[in-house]
Coordinates of C-alpha atoms in Angstrom, one line a residue:
Chain O
M1 CA -37.1 -2.3 33.8
S2 CA -39.9 -0.1 32.7
S3 CA -37.7 2.3 30.8
P4 CA -37.4 1.6 27.0
A5 CA -34.4 -0.6 25.9
K6 CA -31.1 1.3 25.2
K7 CA -30.1 1.6 21.6
I8 CA -26.6 0.9 20.3
L9 CA -25.3 1.6 16.8
I10 CA -22.5 -0.6 15.5
V11 CA -20.5 0.8 12.6
D12 CA -18.1 -1.8 11.2
D13 CA -17.3 -2.9 7.7
D14 CA -16.8 -6.5 8.7
H15 CA -20.2 -8.0 8.6
D16 CA -19.3 -11.0 10.7
F17 CA -17.9 -8.9 13.5
A18 CA -21.0 -6.7 13.5
E19 CA -23.2 -9.8 13.5
A20 CA -21.4 -11.5 16.4
V21 CA -21.4 -8.4 18.6
S22 CA -24.9 -7.3 17.8
S23 CA -26.3 -10.8 18.5
Y24 CA -24.6 -10.8 21.9
L25 CA -25.8 -7.3 22.8
E26 CA -29.3 -8.1 21.7
A27 CA -29.3 -11.1 24.0
Q28 CA -28.3 -8.7 26.8
G29 CA -31.4 -6.7 26.1
Y30 CA -30.1 -3.9 23.9
V31 CA -31.6 -2.8 20.7
V32 CA -28.9 -2.8 18.0
V33 CA -28.7 -1.1 14.6
T34 CA -25.8 -1.8 12.3
A35 CA -24.0 0.2 9.5
H36 CA -21.1 -1.0 7.4
E37 CA -19.4 2.2 6.5
G38 CA -18.9 5.7 7.9
R39 CA -21.5 7.6 5.9
E40 CA -24.2 5.1 6.4
G41 CA -23.3 5.1 10.1
L42 CA -23.7 8.9 10.3
K43 CA -27.1 8.7 8.6
L44 CA -28.3 6.0 10.9
A45 CA -27.0 7.9 14.0
K46 CA -29.0 10.9 13.0
M47 CA -32.1 8.8 12.3
E48 CA -31.9 6.4 15.2
R49 CA -30.4 8.6 17.9
P50 CA -28.5 5.7 19.6
D51 CA -27.5 5.9 23.3
L52 CA -24.0 4.6 22.4
I53 CA -22.0 4.1 19.2
I54 CA -19.5 1.3 18.5
M55 CA -17.2 2.4 15.8
D56 CA -14.6 0.5 13.8
I57 CA -11.5 2.7 12.9
V58 CA -10.1 1.1 9.7
M59 CA -12.9 0.8 7.2
N60 CA -12.4 0.6 3.4
E61 CA -8.7 0.6 3.9
R62 CA -8.4 3.9 5.7
T63 CA -9.1 5.3 9.1
E64 CA -12.7 6.1 8.2
G65 CA -13.9 5.7 11.8
F66 CA -12.0 8.8 12.9
F67 CA -13.6 10.9 10.2
T68 CA -16.9 9.6 11.2
V69 CA -16.3 10.4 14.8
Q70 CA -15.4 14.0 13.8
E71 CA -18.6 14.3 11.8
L72 CA -20.7 12.9 14.7
R73 CA -19.2 15.5 17.0
R74 CA -20.1 18.2 14.6
T75 CA -23.8 17.2 14.7
A76 CA -25.5 19.0 17.5
E77 CA -27.8 16.2 18.6
L78 CA -25.0 13.6 18.6
K79 CA -22.3 15.7 20.3
A80 CA -22.4 13.9 23.6
V81 CA -23.1 10.3 22.6
P82 CA -20.5 8.0 24.0
I83 CA -18.4 6.4 21.3
F84 CA -16.5 3.2 21.7
V85 CA -13.9 2.9 18.9
M86 CA -12.4 -0.4 18.1
S87 CA -9.6 -1.7 15.9
S88 CA -7.4 -4.7 15.4
L89 CA -4.7 -2.6 13.8
Y90 CA -3.1 -1.4 17.0
S91 CA -3.6 -2.3 20.7
K92 CA -3.5 1.3 21.9
I93 CA -5.4 4.3 20.7
T94 CA -2.2 6.4 20.9
D95 CA -0.6 4.3 18.2
F96 CA -2.9 5.9 15.7
G97 CA -1.5 9.4 16.4
V98 CA -5.0 10.8 16.8
P99 CA -5.0 14.6 16.6
P100 CA -6.3 16.3 19.7
D101 CA -9.2 17.9 17.9
S102 CA -10.5 14.6 16.6
G103 CA -13.7 14.8 18.6
W104 CA -12.4 12.4 21.2
L105 CA -14.2 12.8 24.5
A106 CA -13.4 11.7 28.0
H107 CA -16.3 9.3 28.1
D108 CA -15.2 7.6 24.9
E109 CA -13.4 4.3 25.0
F110 CA -10.9 2.4 22.9
F111 CA -11.1 -1.4 22.5
S112 CA -8.6 -3.6 20.8
K113 CA -10.2 -6.2 18.6
P114 CA -11.2 -9.0 19.3
V115 CA -13.3 -7.7 22.2
E116 CA -14.1 -9.7 25.3
M117 CA -17.9 -9.6 25.3
P118 CA -18.5 -9.5 29.1
A119 CA -16.0 -6.7 29.5
L120 CA -17.6 -4.8 26.7
V121 CA -21.1 -5.2 28.2
E122 CA -19.8 -4.1 31.5
K123 CA -18.4 -0.9 30.1
I124 CA -21.6 -0.2 28.1
R125 CA -23.6 -0.7 31.3
Q126 CA -21.4 1.7 33.2
R127 CA -22.0 4.3 30.5
I128 CA -25.6 4.0 29.6
G129 CA -27.1 1.4 31.9
G130 CA -29.6 -1.1 30.6
G131 CA -28.6 -4.5 29.3
E132 CA -30.6 -6.8 31.5
A133 CA -28.7 -10.0 32.0
T134 CA -30.5 -13.0 30.5
A135 CA -29.8 -15.2 33.6
Chain T
M1 CA 20.9 18.3 -12.7
S2 CA 18.2 20.0 -10.7
E3 CA 15.9 22.7 -12.1
P4 CA 17.6 25.9 -13.2
A5 CA 15.4 27.9 -10.9
E6 CA 17.1 26.6 -7.8
R7 CA 20.8 26.9 -8.6
E8 CA 23.1 24.8 -6.5
T9 CA 25.1 27.0 -4.0
I10 CA 28.8 26.5 -3.5
V11 CA 30.7 28.1 -0.7
V12 CA 34.4 28.9 -0.9
I13 CA 36.3 29.5 2.3
D14 CA 39.9 30.7 1.7
D15 CA 41.9 33.6 3.1
D16 CA 43.6 34.1 -0.3
Y17 CA 41.8 36.9 -2.2
A18 CA 43.0 35.7 -5.6
I19 CA 41.7 32.2 -5.0
R20 CA 38.3 33.5 -3.8
L21 CA 38.1 35.7 -6.9
S22 CA 39.0 33.0 -9.4
C23 CA 36.8 30.3 -7.8
R24 CA 33.9 32.7 -7.8
K25 CA 34.4 33.4 -11.5
I26 CA 34.8 29.8 -12.6
L27 CA 31.9 28.5 -10.5
S28 CA 29.5 31.3 -11.5
K29 CA 30.3 30.5 -15.2
M30 CA 29.4 26.9 -14.5
G31 CA 26.0 28.1 -13.4
F32 CA 26.4 27.9 -9.7
R33 CA 25.6 30.5 -7.1
A34 CA 29.1 30.9 -5.6
E35 CA 29.6 32.7 -2.2
T36 CA 33.1 33.3 -0.8
F37 CA 34.3 33.9 2.7
E38 CA 37.8 34.8 4.0
D39 CA 37.9 32.8 7.2
G40 CA 36.4 29.8 9.0
A41 CA 34.1 31.7 11.3
Q42 CA 32.4 33.7 8.5
G43 CA 32.4 30.6 6.2
L44 CA 30.6 28.5 8.8
E45 CA 28.1 31.1 9.3
G46 CA 27.6 31.3 5.5
V47 CA 27.3 27.5 5.3
A48 CA 24.6 27.4 8.0
R49 CA 22.7 30.2 6.2
L50 CA 23.1 29.2 2.5
K51 CA 22.9 25.4 2.8
P52 CA 25.3 24.8 0.0
G53 CA 25.7 21.5 -1.8
L54 CA 29.4 21.7 -1.7
A55 CA 32.1 23.7 0.2
V56 CA 35.6 24.4 -1.0
V57 CA 37.8 24.8 2.1
D58 CA 41.4 26.0 2.4
L59 CA 43.2 23.9 5.0
K60 CA 45.6 26.6 6.1
M61 CA 43.8 29.7 7.4
P62 CA 44.2 32.0 10.3
G63 CA 41.6 31.5 13.0
I64 CA 39.6 28.2 12.9
S65 CA 41.7 25.5 11.2
G66 CA 40.6 24.0 8.0
M67 CA 40.2 20.6 9.6
E68 CA 37.9 22.0 12.2
V69 CA 35.9 23.8 9.5
I70 CA 35.3 20.5 7.7
A71 CA 34.0 18.9 10.9
R72 CA 31.8 21.8 11.7
V73 CA 30.4 21.9 8.2
H74 CA 29.3 18.3 8.6
E75 CA 27.7 19.1 11.9
I76 CA 25.5 21.6 10.1
D77 CA 24.7 19.1 7.3
P78 CA 26.5 15.8 6.8
E79 CA 25.5 15.7 3.2
I80 CA 27.5 18.8 2.2
V81 CA 30.5 17.7 0.1
V82 CA 33.7 19.3 1.2
V83 CA 36.7 19.7 -1.2
V84 CA 39.9 20.8 0.5
I85 CA 42.5 23.2 -1.0
T86 CA 46.0 22.7 0.2
G87 CA 49.3 24.5 -0.6
Y88 CA 51.4 21.6 0.8
P89 CA 49.9 18.5 -0.8
T90 CA 51.4 15.7 1.3
I91 CA 49.8 12.3 1.8
D92 CA 49.6 13.0 5.5
T93 CA 47.5 16.2 5.1
A94 CA 45.3 14.5 2.5
V95 CA 44.7 11.5 4.7
A96 CA 44.0 13.8 7.7
A97 CA 41.5 15.8 5.7
M98 CA 39.7 12.7 4.5
K99 CA 39.5 11.5 8.0
C100 CA 37.8 14.7 8.9
G101 CA 35.2 14.0 6.2
A102 CA 36.6 15.8 3.2
Y103 CA 35.6 14.2 -0.2
D104 CA 38.7 15.1 -2.2
F105 CA 41.5 17.6 -2.3
L106 CA 42.8 20.2 -4.7
P107 CA 46.6 21.0 -4.5
K108 CA 47.6 24.6 -5.1
P109 CA 48.0 25.9 -7.7
F110 CA 45.1 24.3 -9.6
S111 CA 43.7 25.0 -13.1
P112 CA 40.1 26.0 -13.7
D113 CA 39.5 22.6 -15.3
E114 CA 40.7 20.8 -12.2
L115 CA 38.3 22.8 -10.1
R116 CA 35.4 22.2 -12.5
L117 CA 36.1 18.4 -12.6
I118 CA 36.3 18.0 -8.8
V119 CA 33.2 20.1 -8.2
N120 CA 31.2 18.2 -10.7
R121 CA 32.3 14.9 -9.4
G122 CA 31.6 16.0 -5.8
L123 CA 28.1 17.2 -6.6
E124 CA 27.4 14.0 -8.6
R125 CA 28.3 12.0 -5.6
R126 CA 26.1 14.1 -3.4
R127 CA 23.2 13.6 -5.8
L128 CA 23.6 9.9 -5.8
A129 CA 23.9 9.8 -2.0
I130 CA 20.7 11.9 -1.6
E131 CA 18.9 9.8 -4.2
S132 CA 19.8 6.5 -2.6
R133 CA 18.8 7.8 0.8
R134 CA 15.5 9.0 -0.5
A135 CA 14.9 5.7 -2.2
E136 CA 15.7 3.9 1.1
V137 CA 13.3 6.0 3.1
E138 CA 10.6 5.4 0.5
R139 CA 11.3 1.7 0.5
A140 CA 11.2 1.5 4.3
L141 CA 7.9 3.5 4.3
L142 CA 6.4 1.3 1.7
K143 CA 7.5 -1.8 3.5
R144 CA 6.0 -0.6 6.8
R145 CA 2.8 0.3 5.0
F146 CA 2.7 -3.1 3.4
V147 CA 3.3 -5.0 6.6
T148 CA 0.7 -2.9 8.4
F149 CA -1.9 -3.7 5.7
V150 CA -1.1 -7.3 5.5
S151 CA -1.4 -7.7 9.3
H152 CA -4.7 -5.9 9.2
Q153 CA -5.9 -8.0 6.3
L154 CA -5.0 -11.1 8.3
Q155 CA -6.3 -9.7 11.6
T156 CA -9.8 -8.9 10.2
P157 CA -10.9 -12.5 9.5
L158 CA -9.2 -13.7 12.7
V159 CA -11.1 -11.1 14.7
A160 CA -14.4 -12.1 13.2
I161 CA -13.7 -15.8 13.9
H162 CA -12.7 -15.0 17.5
Q163 CA -15.7 -12.8 18.0
Y164 CA -18.1 -15.5 16.8
L165 CA -16.4 -18.1 19.1
S166 CA -16.4 -15.7 22.0
V167 CA -20.1 -15.0 21.5
L168 CA -21.0 -18.6 21.1
K169 CA -19.2 -19.4 24.3
N170 CA -21.0 -16.6 26.2
L171 CA -24.5 -16.9 24.7
D172 CA -27.0 -19.0 26.5
D173 CA -28.6 -21.9 24.8
T174 CA -31.7 -20.4 23.4
D175 CA -33.5 -21.5 20.2
D176 CA -32.4 -18.4 18.5
A177 CA -28.7 -19.1 19.3
A178 CA -29.0 -22.7 18.0
A179 CA -30.3 -21.4 14.7
K180 CA -27.5 -19.0 14.4
R181 CA -24.8 -21.5 15.5
Q182 CA -24.8 -23.4 12.2
Q183 CA -24.7 -20.2 10.2
W184 CA -21.8 -18.8 12.3
F185 CA -19.8 -22.0 11.9
D186 CA -20.1 -21.7 8.2
R187 CA -18.9 -18.1 8.3
C188 CA -15.9 -19.0 10.5
L189 CA -14.9 -21.6 7.9
A190 CA -15.3 -19.1 5.1
R191 CA -13.1 -16.6 6.9
T192 CA -10.4 -19.2 7.5
G193 CA -10.5 -19.8 3.7
E194 CA -10.1 -16.0 3.3
M195 CA -7.0 -16.0 5.4
Q196 CA -5.5 -18.9 3.4
T197 CA -6.1 -17.0 0.1
I198 CA -4.4 -13.9 1.5
I199 CA -1.4 -15.9 2.5
K200 CA -1.2 -17.6 -0.9
D201 CA -1.6 -14.4 -2.8
W202 CA 1.0 -12.7 -0.6
L203 CA 3.4 -15.5 -1.4
T204 CA 2.8 -15.2 -5.1
L205 CA 3.4 -11.5 -5.0
S206 CA 6.7 -11.9 -3.1
R207 CA 7.7 -14.7 -5.5
I208 CA 7.2 -12.3 -8.4
E209 CA 9.0 -9.5 -6.6
G210 CA 11.8 -11.9 -5.9
D211 CA 12.0 -12.4 -9.7
R212 CA 11.9 -16.1 -9.4
L213 CA 8.7 -16.6 -11.4
S214 CA 9.4 -14.3 -14.2
R215 CA 12.9 -15.1 -15.6
Q216 CA 11.7 -17.7 -18.0
R217 CA 10.9 -16.4 -21.5
V218 CA 9.5 -19.1 -23.7
K219 CA 6.9 -19.4 -26.4
V220 CA 3.5 -19.6 -24.8
D221 CA 0.1 -20.1 -26.4
L222 CA -2.4 -18.0 -24.5
K223 CA -5.3 -19.8 -26.1
R224 CA -4.2 -23.0 -24.5
I225 CA -3.7 -21.3 -21.1
V226 CA -7.1 -19.7 -21.2
T227 CA -8.9 -22.9 -22.2
D228 CA -7.2 -24.8 -19.4
I229 CA -8.0 -22.2 -16.8
L230 CA -11.7 -22.0 -17.9
A231 CA -11.9 -25.8 -17.7
T232 CA -10.8 -25.7 -14.0
Y233 CA -13.5 -23.1 -13.2
E234 CA -16.4 -24.8 -14.9
E235 CA -17.8 -26.1 -11.7
M236 CA -17.4 -22.8 -9.8
A237 CA -19.1 -21.0 -12.7
R238 CA -22.0 -23.5 -12.7
R239 CA -22.5 -22.9 -8.9
N240 CA -22.6 -19.2 -9.5
T241 CA -24.9 -19.7 -12.6
V242 CA -22.4 -17.8 -14.7
S243 CA -21.7 -19.0 -18.3
L244 CA -18.3 -19.0 -19.8
E245 CA -17.4 -18.2 -23.4
V246 CA -14.2 -18.2 -25.4
R247 CA -13.9 -16.1 -28.6
M248 CA -10.5 -16.8 -29.9
P249 CA -10.8 -17.5 -33.6
E250 CA -7.1 -18.0 -34.4
D251 CA -5.4 -21.3 -33.9
A252 CA -3.0 -19.9 -31.4
Y253 CA -2.1 -16.7 -29.6
L254 CA 1.6 -16.8 -29.2
V255 CA 3.6 -14.5 -26.8
R256 CA 7.0 -14.8 -25.2
G257 CA 7.0 -14.9 -21.4
D258 CA 6.9 -16.9 -18.3
R259 CA 4.2 -19.6 -18.5
N260 CA 3.5 -19.7 -14.7
C261 CA 3.2 -16.0 -14.5
L262 CA 0.8 -15.9 -17.4
I263 CA -1.3 -18.6 -15.8
V264 CA -1.5 -16.6 -12.6
L265 CA -2.4 -13.5 -14.6
F266 CA -5.3 -15.0 -16.5
D267 CA -6.4 -17.1 -13.5
N268 CA -6.8 -13.9 -11.5
L269 CA -8.8 -12.2 -14.2
I270 CA -11.0 -15.1 -14.9
V271 CA -11.7 -15.9 -11.2
N272 CA -12.6 -12.2 -10.6
A273 CA -14.9 -12.2 -13.6
I274 CA -16.8 -15.2 -12.2
K275 CA -16.7 -14.0 -8.6
Y276 CA -17.9 -10.4 -9.2
N277 CA -20.5 -11.4 -11.7
K278 CA -24.3 -11.5 -11.3
P279 CA -26.3 -14.7 -11.1
G280 CA -27.2 -15.6 -14.7
G281 CA -24.2 -13.6 -15.9
K282 CA -21.6 -14.3 -18.4
V283 CA -17.8 -14.3 -18.7
T284 CA -16.3 -13.8 -22.2
V285 CA -12.6 -14.3 -23.0
S286 CA -11.8 -12.9 -26.4
G287 CA -8.5 -12.8 -28.2
E288 CA -7.1 -10.7 -31.0
A289 CA -3.8 -11.2 -32.7
R290 CA -2.5 -8.0 -34.3
E291 CA 0.7 -6.8 -35.8
G292 CA 3.3 -7.7 -33.2
E293 CA 0.8 -7.7 -30.4
V294 CA -1.7 -10.1 -28.8
E295 CA -4.7 -8.8 -26.9
I296 CA -6.8 -10.8 -24.6
S297 CA -9.9 -9.4 -23.0
V298 CA -11.8 -10.8 -20.1
T299 CA -15.3 -9.4 -19.9
D300 CA -17.9 -9.9 -17.2
T301 CA -21.5 -8.8 -16.8
G302 CA -21.1 -8.0 -13.1
V303 CA -21.6 -4.9 -11.0
G304 CA -19.0 -2.8 -12.7
I305 CA -16.4 -0.5 -11.2
P306 CA -17.3 3.1 -10.4
E307 CA -15.0 5.5 -12.3
K308 CA -13.3 6.9 -9.1
Y309 CA -12.0 3.5 -8.3
R310 CA -10.6 2.5 -11.6
Q311 CA -7.2 4.2 -11.1
L312 CA -6.8 2.6 -7.7
L313 CA -7.8 -0.8 -8.9
F314 CA -4.3 -2.1 -9.5
D315 CA -2.9 -0.9 -6.2
E316 CA -2.0 -3.4 -3.6
F317 CA -4.9 -4.1 -1.2
F318 CA -7.4 -2.1 -3.1
R319 CA -10.8 -3.8 -3.2
V320 CA -14.1 -2.3 -4.4
E321 CA -16.7 -2.7 -1.7
D322 CA -20.3 -2.7 -2.6
E323 CA -23.5 -4.5 -2.0
G324 CA -22.8 -7.1 -4.7
S325 CA -19.4 -8.1 -3.4
K326 CA -20.0 -7.8 0.4
K327 CA -19.6 -11.4 1.2
T328 CA -17.1 -12.2 -1.4
A329 CA -13.7 -12.9 0.0
G330 CA -10.8 -11.2 -1.8
T331 CA -7.4 -10.1 -0.7
G332 CA -7.1 -7.0 -2.9
L333 CA -3.8 -8.4 -4.1
G334 CA -4.9 -10.2 -7.3
L335 CA -4.9 -7.2 -9.6
A336 CA -1.7 -5.8 -8.2
I337 CA -0.1 -9.2 -9.0
S338 CA -1.6 -9.2 -12.5
K339 CA -0.3 -5.7 -13.2
R340 CA 3.2 -6.6 -12.0
I341 CA 3.2 -9.7 -14.2
V342 CA 2.1 -7.7 -17.3
S343 CA 4.6 -4.9 -16.8
E344 CA 7.4 -7.5 -16.2
M345 CA 6.7 -8.8 -19.7
G346 CA 6.6 -5.4 -21.3
G347 CA 2.8 -5.4 -21.8
S348 CA -0.1 -3.4 -20.5
I349 CA -3.4 -4.0 -18.7
E350 CA -6.3 -1.7 -18.6
V351 CA -9.9 -1.7 -17.5
E352 CA -13.1 -0.5 -19.0
S353 CA -16.2 -0.6 -16.9
Q354 CA -19.8 0.4 -16.7
V355 CA -21.6 0.4 -13.4
N356 CA -24.2 -2.3 -13.3
A357 CA -23.3 -3.5 -16.7
G358 CA -19.9 -5.1 -16.3
S359 CA -16.1 -4.7 -16.8
T360 CA -13.6 -5.6 -19.3
F361 CA -9.9 -6.2 -18.4
R362 CA -7.7 -5.9 -21.5
V363 CA -4.2 -7.3 -21.5
R364 CA -1.8 -6.5 -24.3
L365 CA 1.4 -8.5 -24.7
L366 CA 4.1 -8.5 -27.3
A367 CA 3.5 -11.2 -29.9
F368 CA 6.0 -14.1 -30.1
R369 CA 8.7 -13.7 -32.7
A370 CA 10.9 -16.7 -33.3
Q371 CA 14.6 -16.3 -32.6
A372 CA 17.2 -18.4 -34.4
G373 CA 17.7 -21.8 -32.9
E374 CA 14.8 -21.5 -30.5
E375 CA 13.3 -24.7 -29.3
D376 CA 9.6 -25.1 -28.7
N377 CA 9.0 -26.2 -25.2
N378 CA 5.3 -25.6 -24.9
R379 CA 4.1 -27.8 -22.1
S380 CA 0.7 -28.2 -20.7
A381 CA -0.5 -25.5 -18.3
N382 CA -2.1 -28.1 -16.0
E383 CA 1.0 -28.8 -14.0
F384 CA 0.8 -25.4 -12.4
T385 CA -3.0 -25.0 -12.1
S386 CA -3.3 -28.3 -10.4
E387 CA -1.6 -26.8 -7.3
E388 CA -4.1 -24.0 -7.2
D389 CA -7.2 -24.4 -5.1
T390 CA -10.0 -24.2 -7.7
D391 CA -12.3 -23.1 -4.9
R392 CA -10.5 -20.0 -3.9
G393 CA -13.3 -17.7 -4.7
R394 CA -15.4 -18.9 -1.8

């Protein structure tokens, strides 16, 4: 309770999706910052140092999310931040044919969109804690 | 034929030295790289190594039989054309060789001309086969890409709607949530509208692809079409505080084409110009009738299109994303449709743009030239536009 609220960065080019998810996470007690494309997300990540990143894969009609993950992993201070990637394009991460050196870490997660909010919060809590239930 | 640098290779497998020699001479003169082998085993090894386009195979050789050689050549590469040489040309041997996969046969003795003819024909067939296979692969790939993108285009608004609903369901009734609720309902409605537009655009595109829209070639007055379209968007323009202007000094701008397609074309361009404009902006449609050509330009005073995007603009599903168009629903199909329509009619479309100043889409079409006995069936454009949702930009 006394520790500062955990911070989550959402990178998604769909404003409505980002708005819905961030509103819910805020209601759960997280601080949320939002970016709508990869480059902006990278900049915000460096500035805000989030505890966890939610990353859309297909942005601007390409798999921009994967490039952004690779860039994040190249940044020393962001190397170990858990990243939850999300997409509506496929239901399994393997369908994307992600190369093994894409910066994918064991504590990262893949979610198929749309995301069940309670399940997402549960996973986030497992990774970084925080998220006081409002009840 | 292919580039001279990579000469086609032809392999000749025959135990008869004289045949090997003459074949090599004739084929080399034709510009091929000719390699000869005296039995099946060496020949097959050569085929595997040289990857020829065509193989000439003697049916009667010591060692591996000609029939078996044909089969094994096709195991190496099914697209190698095999021509069979036979000393005893009977229907039976010919049929047997064809069954084994031979393309044609050459009875001994044969003239240089006969060899040349059969080789050229065989290679032409191979070229066609390879070409059509390549086209098929490309088509399949394109189709898969198209389907993937359409599904993603449809998924995106669906996901947003689902996400709002799921959050609304799970969020407790706080004041904050109540305030958001109304806003989110509006967004959900806007996103369902987006899906409807995607489906409508997709259908239009497939109708044009299916050629059903574009067969008609009649005299069409673009001035009338443009004026009708602008009239249907007056309300939308007012809402966006965008003014509309027509600069078409001639009485008529006549082209020959499909009326419905032309309506779709200018409807797309005009809607875009209104949608991607700035508040207080302006849309100008100007016409110019030149020698044998009609040019219509649609100019907006919107955000403009960065240069790197201009080439991609007419691709299916391309959409410029920037601050100004963030919340504007679009499918990215409109300009692809426009381009297809224009090229169907033998015209051209191009864009000029300056970032933060605006864009001009310029359409050039062949001017109408009367043909003998032609009837003028110039009907009103309204019958088609009335089907269209005049609110599609929202």
